[in-house]
């Protein structure tokens, strides 16, 4: 396996820390002052030249947020966050006017993306592996830098652009759908996001269109003490299909950085959305210093009949992850899926899982969760499967497998089941295992080194989920599995 | 190739090997026979470096070097190969992936170039055909759902591909019917060469009808109690291990 080999090489190249993306780009920034108040929100809204209703919506969210308290039910612990000590808006200065093409983008920024391995240059993508064409929207701190393949997508009627641009060009579409899946006061972090989000991606697939390429967003937090609050909205109209990829990185820093995103997916009748994430935010150092707090609300609404939403996530980064990509199965016969690999090492804490809310008849859901804990980390799967009393013939299958490496880490599985309709068939299977000494010995006896052996075995353990990822991401994800477990054995 | 002197090993204070001596010259095939529990598998694990055992006395020299200075994967790269009595399952890892990862890992440890995918595929094709292994089998997870015969053939395939200098076969004949046994024995015989030594561990004589050994040793209660030519195997087949079981009781 090429990926496993490369993993070992990459691990060797990393000198100071295992975090491969830990570099800071030196670009002049345009920032709002520290702190959070109505003026800052007004500043962000004005920067984005937003319509009045948008500002009102933000302020409404802010006022509700002030009355809310941070959730404390998750199995994670961290010192209180001082929300006044953060920057809520940061934009690379050279991008003030917004670049129209790659030539206008700060070359330093392009180099950053190059280091991240993003196929930002369309030529590079075209020259790449056959079929490896991906449209990319790259988001740097608060600002979207460039969206590739825009014109080609436009031919199909697909809209893929920064949310701020969609607000200018397609305000009615945005207004119709934004906030309809995750309401303002859904939770503490989503309310905060609504108040201050500064960028995100917008996708609209018209009826009957199968999106001709994978759409992708890369998020990167660069500026110190900056929160990233991006907001993604994807609408698949009747009978359409889209596959969307999200990747994230951040530089190494001593202080913790907050990331509180909201993602809303809407699938209308017969439509399908496949949403994949490879999350590799900086996890902090071995002592638990620094790293990203990843407090994210992701929710999909299978609004139409026979619609389908599928979440696939590979979570390897962040100091703390608090994340439950969910499906509301509203339309009859709709299908929700959740495939997850969550790897925690060092001092990382993960509390992640999904919610499958069965509202429609004959709705089906499937949950495959693979949790891998190493080091002194804590890894919790938390899931809810529920059936409304009017939802007849619903089905769910849940499989939660935990793998422990070493004896200082922990894994927890917390499934909640609420079937209010007696015809519901919900199945739950869970296993916990350790990497066996026999498996390791077998690999070592064949000459495979310890790090590579662990990566190989763990990739095998995760195979069912890795298979769900689009090809390019699967290779990247396999490498990440190895990198994130570096130093976990021996 | 291999010199074992006065080897004593124990697990949690319980002695298993008690003064084992064995010398295997380059190009020689040695059979080790003995009753169950006499320490045959233990010897194979100690040679390949499994960490469950405490070596309390003795030495092992491999190609002139102290074997105990080498890690498990270093020993593998230096040519020690163990065909397992009970091959291990690794779910989700395709057998083909495993072969390529192992081969290239050894090549890198030895300072050689990695094989390209086409070169590797060509090599695998050659080796599988001879062992009657279908390519589909290599797409399945390592040893998961393999029949007894498939597991043993996969072990021999790995051996053929990795081209070790010292092959240790631990009861490769167990659980095989006569056809499978023949196939495996042919695979092993093809690998016999003046540069390659083999230690063939078996409980029964029948394997040694197919793989003719240069020397036969009887292991009992953790040491070699008798050595001889291939005719010793025949004698054991006739008389059984009864007299050696007695020695075990005396030793214990
Ligand atoms: N890891 C171990 N822990 C405890 N006892 C062991 C272990 N390995 C081997 N033994 C014991 O050592 C003796 C020899 O075992 P083994 O080498 O498997 O014998 P053989 O392969 O000749 O049948 C047996 O009594 C066995 O129970
Ligand atoms: Mg044995």
XYZ file of C-alpha atoms and ligand atoms in Angstrom:
770
model
C 0.000 0.000 0.000
C 1.557 3.220 -1.188
C -0.181 5.356 1.376
C 1.198 3.439 4.295
C 4.693 3.731 2.938
C 4.353 7.433 2.395
C 2.983 7.792 5.867
C 6.170 6.523 7.362
C 8.249 8.843 5.240
C 6.106 11.777 6.128
C 6.316 10.970 9.766
C 10.084 10.923 9.477
C 10.112 14.330 7.838
C 8.314 15.941 10.704
C 10.942 17.194 13.049
C 9.517 19.343 15.776
C 6.085 17.893 16.040
C 4.002 15.362 14.236
C 1.769 18.071 12.888
C 2.571 18.408 9.241
C 0.559 21.539 8.566
C 1.996 23.598 11.375
C 3.393 26.588 9.551
C 2.248 30.185 9.644
C 1.747 32.219 6.534
C 3.146 35.715 6.766
C 0.495 37.904 5.212
C -0.747 41.283 6.243
C -4.141 40.951 7.844
C -7.175 43.166 7.956
C -8.756 42.559 11.351
C -11.655 43.663 13.432
C -10.716 44.595 17.020
C -10.835 41.865 19.641
C -14.084 41.138 21.401
C -17.719 40.491 20.723
C -20.538 43.041 20.769
C -23.226 44.402 18.444
C -20.747 46.790 16.854
C -18.409 43.996 15.828
C -21.340 42.143 14.329
C -22.300 45.288 12.467
C -18.696 45.567 11.269
C -18.661 42.014 9.907
C -22.021 42.489 8.229
C -20.902 45.768 6.680
C -17.607 44.231 5.474
C -19.679 41.673 3.656
C -22.069 44.294 2.354
C -24.989 42.268 3.669
C -28.678 43.068 3.279
C -30.519 44.470 6.288
C -32.388 41.210 7.093
C -29.085 39.428 7.449
C -27.799 41.890 10.017
C -31.073 41.615 11.933
C -30.795 37.850 11.893
C -27.254 38.034 13.259
C -28.228 40.438 16.004
C -31.177 38.266 16.947
C -28.802 35.310 17.272
C -26.348 37.366 19.311
C -29.009 38.482 21.780
C -30.202 34.915 22.235
C -26.645 33.694 22.609
C -26.147 36.135 25.493
C -28.951 34.373 27.394
C -27.597 30.885 26.739
C -24.972 28.895 28.634
C -22.239 26.689 27.289
C -23.221 23.022 27.157
C -21.425 20.838 29.677
C -22.880 17.400 29.025
C -20.147 16.280 26.638
C -17.339 14.140 27.981
C -14.718 16.839 27.424
C -13.016 19.238 29.813
C -11.350 22.580 29.115
C -10.853 25.906 30.891
C -13.572 28.528 30.307
C -13.300 30.355 26.987
C -13.072 34.129 27.160
C -15.197 35.102 24.186
C -14.111 38.730 24.547
C -10.469 37.764 24.033
C -10.893 36.573 20.456
C -10.808 38.150 17.046
C -14.000 37.517 15.113
C -12.877 38.791 11.763
C -9.559 38.448 9.950
C -8.947 38.840 6.234
C -5.699 38.769 4.294
C -5.157 42.429 3.394
C -4.244 41.923 -0.217
C -7.663 40.396 -0.795
C -9.654 43.439 0.161
C -11.217 43.807 -3.248
C -11.710 40.127 -3.764
C -9.654 38.396 -6.449
C -11.296 37.633 -9.741
C -8.829 34.990 -10.826
C -5.822 33.056 -9.562
C -3.451 35.747 -10.895
C -4.870 38.210 -8.441
C -4.391 36.004 -5.404
C -1.470 36.765 -3.093
C 1.278 34.362 -4.209
C 2.209 33.770 -0.561
C -1.312 32.486 -0.009
C -1.102 30.225 -3.008
C 2.136 28.829 -1.621
C 0.309 28.085 1.620
C -2.254 26.073 -0.255
C 0.463 24.375 -2.206
C 2.039 23.258 1.061
C -1.333 21.926 2.081
C -1.539 19.966 -1.128
C -4.706 21.607 -2.366
C -5.267 21.377 -6.091
C -5.942 25.089 -6.309
C -4.343 25.477 -9.705
C -6.868 24.222 -12.154
C -4.158 23.091 -14.558
C -2.589 20.952 -11.881
C -5.907 19.357 -11.195
C -6.592 18.753 -14.853
C -3.140 17.262 -15.308
C -3.641 15.031 -12.293
C -5.098 11.597 -11.902
C -7.811 10.782 -14.366
C -11.154 11.934 -13.045
C -9.532 13.763 -10.165
C -11.214 17.016 -10.946
C -12.342 18.834 -7.880
C -13.795 22.282 -7.607
C -12.281 24.035 -4.604
C -13.383 26.913 -2.453
C -10.512 27.803 -0.145
C -11.278 29.666 3.028
C -8.492 31.408 4.898
C -9.478 32.608 8.346
C -12.626 34.569 7.578
C -12.401 35.032 3.854
C -12.942 32.895 0.819
C -9.923 33.253 -1.418
C -10.828 31.659 -4.679
C -13.370 29.308 -6.096
C -12.187 27.176 -8.992
C -14.172 25.699 -11.862
C -16.921 28.235 -11.347
C -17.744 28.660 -14.994
C -17.853 25.019 -15.811
C -20.242 24.457 -12.940
C -22.377 27.390 -14.011
C -23.013 25.652 -17.337
C -24.901 22.978 -15.412
C -26.628 25.631 -13.341
C -24.682 24.596 -10.262
C -23.949 27.455 -7.896
C -20.774 27.018 -5.847
C -19.431 30.165 -4.280
C -18.628 31.852 -0.982
C -21.749 32.424 1.077
C -21.114 36.171 1.102
C -21.172 36.172 -2.684
C -24.373 34.117 -2.751
C -25.953 36.732 -0.517
C -25.205 39.315 -3.204
C -26.025 37.238 -6.281
C -28.731 34.852 -5.051
C -30.246 36.506 -1.981
C -33.636 34.824 -2.355
C -32.172 31.329 -2.402
C -30.063 32.041 0.652
C -32.912 33.625 2.535
C -35.236 30.729 1.720
C -32.941 28.067 3.154
C -30.411 29.601 5.557
C -31.171 28.710 9.161
C -33.966 26.310 8.257
C -32.057 23.224 9.387
C -30.168 24.647 12.338
C -32.408 27.302 13.897
C -30.880 30.354 15.599
C -31.173 29.119 19.141
C -30.395 25.475 18.409
C -27.354 25.462 20.647
C -24.796 27.777 22.188
C -22.172 27.480 19.468
C -24.570 27.559 16.545
C -26.099 30.767 17.942
C -22.607 32.239 18.254
C -21.855 31.151 14.703
C -25.028 32.779 13.402
C -24.060 36.054 15.048
C -20.492 36.225 13.797
C -19.941 33.861 10.879
C -17.846 35.562 8.302
C -17.533 33.079 5.490
C -18.516 29.712 4.228
C -19.556 27.970 1.078
C -22.847 27.957 -0.696
C -23.948 25.189 -3.014
C -27.106 24.887 -5.014
C -27.727 21.989 -7.393
C -30.702 22.559 -9.694
C -33.413 19.919 -10.227
C -32.262 16.779 -12.007
C -28.599 17.771 -12.151
C -25.870 15.395 -11.173
C -23.008 17.677 -10.140
C -20.226 16.952 -12.667
C -17.381 17.029 -10.120
C -16.612 16.761 -6.455
C -17.015 20.092 -4.706
C -14.535 20.886 -2.017
C -13.778 23.473 0.626
C -10.549 23.803 2.541
C -10.619 25.684 5.786
C -7.526 27.040 7.370
C -7.083 29.076 10.531
C -3.926 31.139 10.271
C -4.174 34.236 12.400
C -3.454 33.950 16.148
C -6.356 34.222 18.571
C -8.817 34.095 15.735
C -11.993 32.123 15.859
C -13.208 30.578 12.662
C -16.941 30.563 12.248
C -17.787 29.350 8.838
C -21.206 28.565 7.627
C -21.954 26.127 4.852
C -25.275 25.756 3.115
C -25.907 23.058 0.549
C -29.181 22.592 -1.275
C -29.802 19.650 -3.572
C -32.975 20.355 -5.472
C -35.325 17.606 -6.682
C -33.599 14.619 -8.225
C -30.117 16.096 -8.008
C -26.863 14.709 -6.641
C -23.747 16.254 -5.147
C -20.646 15.018 -3.389
C -18.955 17.584 -1.191
C -15.600 17.391 0.556
C -14.330 19.428 3.422
C -10.742 19.539 4.647
C -9.267 21.568 7.469
C -5.882 22.486 8.887
C -4.404 25.105 11.189
C -0.896 26.166 12.235
C 0.627 25.109 15.535
C 0.072 27.640 18.265
C 0.389 27.598 22.007
C -3.018 29.011 22.748
C -6.230 27.256 21.881
C -8.225 28.449 18.945
C -11.940 28.209 18.575
C -13.670 26.793 15.559
C -17.452 26.833 15.662
C -18.919 26.048 12.275
C -22.463 25.391 11.166
C -23.231 23.215 8.171
C -26.753 22.874 6.835
C -27.703 20.367 4.148
C -31.078 20.230 2.458
C -32.060 17.367 0.164
C -35.349 17.751 -1.644
C -37.351 14.949 -3.257
C -35.186 12.163 -4.774
C -32.036 14.188 -4.157
C -28.810 12.925 -2.630
C -26.025 14.700 -0.780
C -22.791 13.025 0.169
C -20.732 15.104 2.572
C -17.201 14.031 3.489
C -14.843 15.612 5.982
C -11.198 15.044 6.718
C -10.556 17.079 9.815
C -6.950 17.616 10.734
C -6.920 20.764 12.836
C -3.878 21.149 15.061
C -4.418 18.794 18.027
C -2.090 20.502 20.504
C 1.278 19.207 21.660
C 1.966 16.060 23.691
C 1.246 17.894 26.977
C -2.087 19.127 25.678
C -0.941 22.702 25.087
C -2.587 24.527 22.197
C -4.811 23.002 19.580
C -8.185 23.753 18.105
C -11.493 23.556 19.943
C -13.751 22.165 17.283
C -17.355 22.805 18.313
C -19.385 22.183 15.227
C -23.041 21.809 14.354
C -23.678 19.806 11.218
C -27.145 18.782 10.247
C -28.846 17.505 7.149
C -32.515 17.638 6.372
C -33.931 14.937 4.107
C -36.792 17.217 3.346
C -38.217 15.453 0.323
C -39.422 11.927 -0.297
C -36.776 9.336 -1.230
C -33.966 11.711 -0.443
C -30.635 10.655 0.991
C -27.936 12.314 3.046
C -24.694 10.602 3.836
C -22.052 11.951 6.229
C -18.548 10.543 6.193
C -15.973 11.942 8.565
C -12.363 11.274 9.392
C -11.598 13.142 12.575
C -7.935 13.103 13.519
C -7.142 16.619 14.660
C -8.302 19.223 17.201
C -7.609 19.325 20.921
C -11.313 18.966 21.576
C -13.966 17.789 19.148
C -17.637 18.209 19.851
C -19.511 17.240 16.761
C -22.628 15.283 15.787
C -23.415 15.386 12.072
C -27.091 14.463 12.022
C -29.948 13.652 9.687
C -33.544 14.668 9.985
C -35.390 12.018 8.001
C -38.482 14.037 7.232
C -39.402 12.794 3.776
C -40.975 9.336 3.508
C -38.499 6.630 2.416
C -35.563 8.908 3.041
C -32.174 7.546 4.078
C -29.576 8.887 6.452
C -26.041 7.544 6.818
C -23.160 8.320 9.127
C -19.713 6.829 8.619
C -17.081 7.957 11.049
C -13.456 7.427 11.931
C -12.428 9.307 15.038
C -8.796 9.032 16.091
C -7.538 10.517 19.318
C -3.940 10.515 20.462
C -1.891 12.496 23.005
C -4.245 14.519 25.198
C -7.018 14.857 22.614
C -10.651 14.650 23.637
C -13.344 13.624 21.198
C -17.055 13.517 21.869
C -18.664 12.811 18.543
C -21.438 10.834 16.983
C -24.680 11.437 15.192
C -28.408 11.834 15.506
C -30.834 10.077 13.211
C -34.258 11.583 13.671
C -36.863 9.452 11.899
C -39.949 11.559 11.168
C -41.111 10.087 7.858
C -42.462 6.632 7.088
C -40.148 3.858 5.883
C -37.102 5.923 6.680
C -33.800 4.138 7.119
C -30.534 5.020 8.757
C -27.151 3.426 9.103
C -24.374 4.350 11.506
C -20.852 2.953 11.296
C -18.499 4.450 13.849
C -14.856 3.496 14.282
C -13.169 5.088 17.256
C -9.433 4.701 17.787
C -7.890 5.948 21.008
C -4.200 6.141 21.764
C -1.941 8.057 24.162
C -3.854 9.590 27.071
C -6.807 10.565 24.942
C -10.500 10.167 25.524
C -12.808 9.111 22.727
C -16.571 9.035 23.116
C -19.226 7.997 20.648
C -22.558 9.619 21.472
C -25.511 8.833 19.241
C -29.246 9.242 19.182
C -31.655 7.266 17.055
C -35.290 8.261 17.403
C -38.581 7.478 15.695
C -41.532 9.839 15.824
C -44.815 8.214 16.838
C -46.195 8.667 13.311
C -43.088 7.305 11.629
C -43.941 3.719 10.795
C -41.528 1.048 9.560
C -38.356 2.869 10.383
C -35.077 1.006 10.513
C -31.688 1.740 11.931
C -28.505 -0.229 12.067
C -25.723 1.023 14.302
C -22.261 -0.430 14.614
C -19.786 1.150 17.016
C -16.307 -0.294 17.154
C -13.613 1.017 19.446
C -9.949 0.208 19.199
C -7.578 0.976 22.043
C -3.844 1.439 21.631
C -1.950 1.375 24.921
C -3.566 1.445 28.350
C -3.755 5.132 29.237
C -6.529 6.067 26.818
C -10.249 5.538 27.105
C -13.210 4.827 24.844
C -16.889 5.252 25.629
C -20.035 4.428 23.724
C -23.219 6.240 24.669
C -26.171 5.311 22.466
C -29.600 6.834 23.072
C -32.617 5.178 21.481
C -36.152 6.601 21.470
C -38.674 4.615 19.464
C -42.128 6.126 19.843
C -43.557 3.958 17.079
C -43.696 0.242 17.794
C -42.888 -0.781 14.225
C -39.371 0.659 14.501
C -36.527 -1.825 14.139
C -33.361 -0.418 15.662
C -30.267 -2.590 15.920
C -27.147 -1.685 17.820
C -23.843 -3.527 17.876
C -20.759 -2.416 19.738
C -17.281 -3.841 20.175
C -14.159 -2.734 21.988
C -10.808 -4.257 21.190
C -7.103 -3.646 21.431
C -4.549 -3.968 18.677
C -3.471 -7.509 19.397
C 0.166 -8.342 20.076
C -0.236 -11.274 17.709
C -1.263 -9.009 14.828
C 1.639 -6.685 15.506
C 4.067 -9.595 15.789
C 2.828 -11.047 12.506
C 3.486 -7.740 10.719
C 6.860 -7.204 12.378
C 7.938 -10.753 11.541
C 7.348 -9.891 7.908
C 9.701 -6.929 8.246
C 7.120 -4.175 8.604
C 8.169 -1.543 11.175
C 6.046 -0.879 14.229
C 4.608 2.501 13.161
C 3.742 1.206 9.751
C 2.249 -1.966 11.219
C -0.057 0.040 13.466
C -1.107 2.227 10.539
C -1.797 -0.880 8.482
C -3.896 -2.575 11.165
C -5.831 0.594 11.998
C -6.511 1.291 8.332
C -7.888 -2.239 8.130
C -10.063 -1.588 11.167
C -11.440 1.557 9.458
C -11.844 0.067 6.010
C -15.641 0.143 5.907
C -15.564 3.895 6.451
C -12.535 4.654 4.263
C -14.355 2.959 1.393
C -17.073 5.584 1.631
C -14.664 8.405 0.847
C -14.030 9.654 -2.678
C -10.809 8.196 -4.060
C -8.496 11.212 -3.551
C -9.666 11.690 -0.010
C -9.352 8.024 0.850
C -5.637 8.084 0.056
C -5.146 11.262 2.077
C -7.162 9.821 4.941
C -5.107 6.625 5.042
C -1.955 8.692 5.391
C -3.530 10.760 8.126
C -4.430 7.652 10.090
C -0.754 6.753 10.232
C 0.444 10.275 10.996
C -2.030 10.819 13.798
C -1.010 7.611 15.524
C 2.698 8.355 15.374
C 4.328 7.692 18.729
C 1.379 5.667 20.006
C 3.310 2.406 20.348
C 6.668 1.304 21.674
C 23.901 -19.946 9.439
C 22.516 -20.591 12.929
C 24.141 -21.684 16.181
C 22.075 -22.113 19.333
C 23.993 -22.863 22.508
C 22.598 -23.919 25.877
C 19.396 -21.909 25.405
C 17.226 -21.520 28.501
C 13.948 -19.602 28.251
C 10.996 -19.168 30.535
C 7.592 -17.537 30.714
C 6.623 -15.970 34.025
C 9.217 -18.017 35.881
C 8.120 -21.273 34.233
C 11.037 -22.844 32.328
C 10.176 -23.972 28.799
C 13.497 -24.367 27.049
C 16.151 -25.996 29.232
C 19.546 -26.024 27.595
C 18.781 -26.375 23.914
C 21.655 -26.814 21.465
C 21.258 -26.728 17.711
C 23.483 -25.931 14.766
C 22.107 -25.419 11.250
C 24.563 -25.008 8.404
C 23.949 -22.948 5.282
C 21.789 -24.799 2.766
C 20.756 -27.481 5.255
C 17.241 -28.633 6.074
C 16.712 -29.688 9.675
C 13.548 -31.286 11.000
C 12.551 -30.781 14.611
C 10.108 -33.323 15.963
C 8.723 -33.818 19.400
C 5.658 -34.327 21.539
C 3.136 -31.529 22.046
C 4.291 -29.021 24.605
C 7.973 -29.859 24.187
C 8.797 -26.263 23.165
C 8.890 -26.407 19.362
C 6.766 -23.306 18.771
C 8.565 -21.526 21.595
C 11.863 -22.062 19.784
C 10.422 -20.661 16.551
C 9.071 -17.589 18.372
C 12.355 -16.937 20.145
C 14.243 -17.159 16.861
C 11.896 -14.623 15.270
C 12.003 -12.332 18.304
C 8.598 -12.563 20.004
C 8.853 -10.756 23.318
C 6.874 -13.083 25.609
C 9.928 -15.066 26.702
C 12.714 -14.403 29.171
C 16.030 -15.746 27.968
C 17.821 -16.758 31.144
C 20.904 -18.434 29.656
C 22.550 -19.278 26.377
C 23.215 -17.617 23.041
C 21.998 -17.590 19.465
C 24.284 -16.582 16.637
C 22.774 -15.910 13.228
C 25.105 -15.352 10.268
C 27.807 -14.612 12.834
C 25.829 -11.928 14.681
C 24.216 -12.022 18.114
C 20.549 -12.527 17.307
C 19.421 -10.961 20.577
C 20.770 -7.586 19.395
C 18.249 -7.490 16.553
C 14.633 -6.333 16.655
C 11.855 -8.445 15.151
C 11.679 -6.527 11.887
C 15.463 -6.359 11.606
C 15.610 -10.140 11.894
C 12.985 -10.386 9.169
C 14.926 -8.077 6.888
C 18.060 -10.102 7.635
C 16.268 -13.155 6.259
C 14.543 -14.915 9.146
C 11.084 -16.058 8.171
C 8.537 -17.883 10.292
C 5.660 -19.738 8.664
C 3.167 -19.652 11.531
C 1.477 -22.718 12.978
C -1.625 -20.562 13.408
C -1.477 -17.659 10.909
C -2.959 -14.431 12.283
C -6.062 -12.714 10.900
C -5.941 -8.991 10.172
C -9.417 -7.769 9.211
C -9.707 -5.101 6.529
C -6.123 -5.407 5.265
C -5.977 -7.011 1.831
C -3.478 -9.848 1.556
C -2.005 -8.183 -1.543
C -1.445 -4.920 0.330
C 0.278 -6.831 3.076
C 2.628 -8.603 0.663
C 3.663 -5.375 -0.978
C 4.095 -3.498 2.295
C 6.208 -6.306 3.735
C 8.392 -6.767 0.675
C 9.094 -3.068 0.308
C 9.660 -2.584 4.030
C 12.350 -5.289 3.943
C 13.908 -3.840 0.819
C 14.124 -0.412 2.422
C 15.643 -1.805 5.623
C 18.279 -3.495 3.459
C 18.913 -0.240 1.581
C 17.370 -1.456 -1.684
C 14.881 0.350 -3.902
C 11.180 -0.287 -3.502
C 9.597 -2.430 -6.181
C 7.314 -0.578 -8.536
C 3.715 -1.761 -8.666
C 4.058 -3.412 -12.114
C 7.257 -5.224 -11.076
C 5.578 -6.341 -7.869
C 2.466 -7.583 -9.671
C 4.582 -9.573 -12.094
C 6.455 -11.202 -9.232
C 3.241 -12.065 -7.364
C 1.737 -13.558 -10.499
C 4.681 -15.912 -10.935
C 4.679 -17.051 -7.333
C 0.926 -17.483 -6.991
C 0.612 -19.603 -10.118
C 3.083 -22.142 -8.749
C 1.162 -22.405 -5.477
C -2.224 -22.616 -7.154
C -3.415 -19.424 -5.458
C -6.096 -17.463 -7.255
C -5.609 -13.676 -7.401
C -9.063 -13.215 -5.793
C -7.719 -14.746 -2.618
C -5.192 -11.932 -2.311
C -7.933 -9.314 -2.436
C -9.447 -10.737 0.745
C -8.401 -9.672 4.232
C -5.296 -11.429 5.560
C -6.252 -14.951 6.681
C -9.851 -13.901 7.421
C -12.139 -16.713 6.316
C -9.222 -18.564 4.701
C -9.476 -22.351 4.869
C -6.698 -24.232 6.665
C -5.064 -24.997 3.333
C -5.364 -21.407 2.099
C -3.723 -20.094 5.253
C -0.740 -22.411 4.897
C -0.397 -21.687 1.177
C -0.471 -17.974 1.927
C 2.376 -18.489 4.404
C 4.414 -20.283 1.759
C 3.589 -17.559 -0.772
C 4.987 -14.954 1.600
C 8.078 -17.089 2.029
C 8.518 -17.439 -1.726
C 8.122 -13.693 -2.212
C 10.373 -12.547 0.616
C 13.133 -15.038 -0.250
C 14.481 -15.478 3.287
C 17.794 -17.147 4.200
C 16.427 -19.041 7.198
C 12.916 -20.489 6.852
C 11.243 -21.784 9.975
C 8.116 -23.805 9.287
C 6.029 -24.480 12.386
C 3.741 -27.476 11.819
C 2.958 -26.323 8.318
C 1.486 -29.781 7.694
C -1.094 -29.647 10.457
C -4.678 -29.538 9.245
C -3.766 -30.206 5.613
C -5.205 -32.989 3.459
C -2.815 -34.942 1.273
C -3.282 -32.755 -1.839
C -2.732 -29.530 0.064
C 0.248 -31.071 1.813
C 1.795 -31.980 -1.520
C 1.261 -28.466 -2.887
C 2.850 -26.886 0.173
C 5.761 -29.350 0.162
C 6.443 -28.634 -3.510
C 6.416 -24.915 -2.703
C 8.959 -25.487 0.034
C 11.142 -27.760 -2.086
C 11.281 -25.159 -4.841
C 12.829 -22.808 -2.293
C 15.564 -25.218 -1.271
C 18.911 -23.827 -2.321
C 22.548 -23.974 -1.241
C 22.181 -20.466 0.241
C 18.988 -21.132 2.186
C 18.561 -23.067 5.426
C 15.312 -24.475 6.770
C 14.001 -25.627 10.119
C 10.949 -27.795 9.572
C 8.988 -28.333 12.768
C 6.506 -31.177 12.677
C 4.757 -33.572 14.962
C 4.319 -36.225 12.274
C 6.709 -37.952 9.961
C 4.471 -37.695 6.890
C 5.638 -34.182 5.897
C 9.202 -35.492 5.828
C 8.251 -37.932 3.046
C 7.840 -34.833 0.900
C 10.473 -32.542 2.345
C 13.494 -34.746 2.895
C 15.574 -33.364 5.768
C 19.331 -33.493 6.133
C 19.065 -33.841 9.913
C 16.306 -34.788 12.344
C 16.226 -33.691 15.980
C 13.932 -34.803 18.759
C 12.911 -32.067 21.150
C 11.633 -33.098 24.545
C 11.013 -30.994 27.643
C 12.832 -28.035 26.159
C 15.992 -29.634 24.809
C 17.278 -31.691 21.927
C 17.466 -35.229 23.250
C 18.405 -37.038 20.078
C 19.679 -36.173 16.619
C 20.111 -38.275 13.524
C 19.561 -38.581 9.799
C 16.207 -38.822 8.018
C 15.759 -42.427 9.172
C 15.226 -41.133 12.734
C 11.900 -39.735 11.588
C 10.802 -43.201 10.435
C 11.734 -44.680 13.765
C 9.709 -42.062 15.608
C 6.752 -42.749 13.354
C 6.900 -46.433 14.341
C 7.575 -46.101 18.064
C 5.861 -42.801 18.847
C 7.079 -40.313 21.426
C 6.379 -42.416 24.503
C 9.991 -42.732 25.634
C 10.516 -38.977 25.207
C 7.380 -38.128 27.163
C 9.017 -40.001 30.056
C 12.049 -37.779 29.854
C 9.789 -34.805 30.172
C 8.444 -36.093 33.452
C 11.974 -36.664 34.701
C 12.967 -33.179 33.717
C 9.952 -31.568 35.369
N 3.335 -17.416 26.115
C 3.249 -18.503 26.912
N 2.725 -18.375 28.147
C 2.650 -19.466 28.966
N 3.062 -20.689 28.639
C 3.589 -20.878 27.424
C 3.705 -19.793 26.496
N 4.264 -20.261 25.370
C 4.472 -21.594 25.579
N 4.079 -21.950 26.804
C 4.163 -23.313 27.387
O 5.406 -23.855 27.007
C 5.299 -25.203 26.651
C 5.784 -25.420 25.246
O 4.840 -24.889 24.317
P 5.063 -24.874 22.743
O 6.362 -24.257 22.451
O 3.872 -24.276 22.106
O 5.119 -26.426 22.423
P 4.960 -27.227 21.069
O 4.957 -26.244 19.935
O 6.119 -28.125 21.060
O 3.693 -27.976 21.152
C 3.825 -25.583 26.844
O 3.713 -26.168 28.127
C 3.136 -24.250 26.800
O 1.972 -24.261 27.573
Mg 3.532 -25.786 18.417
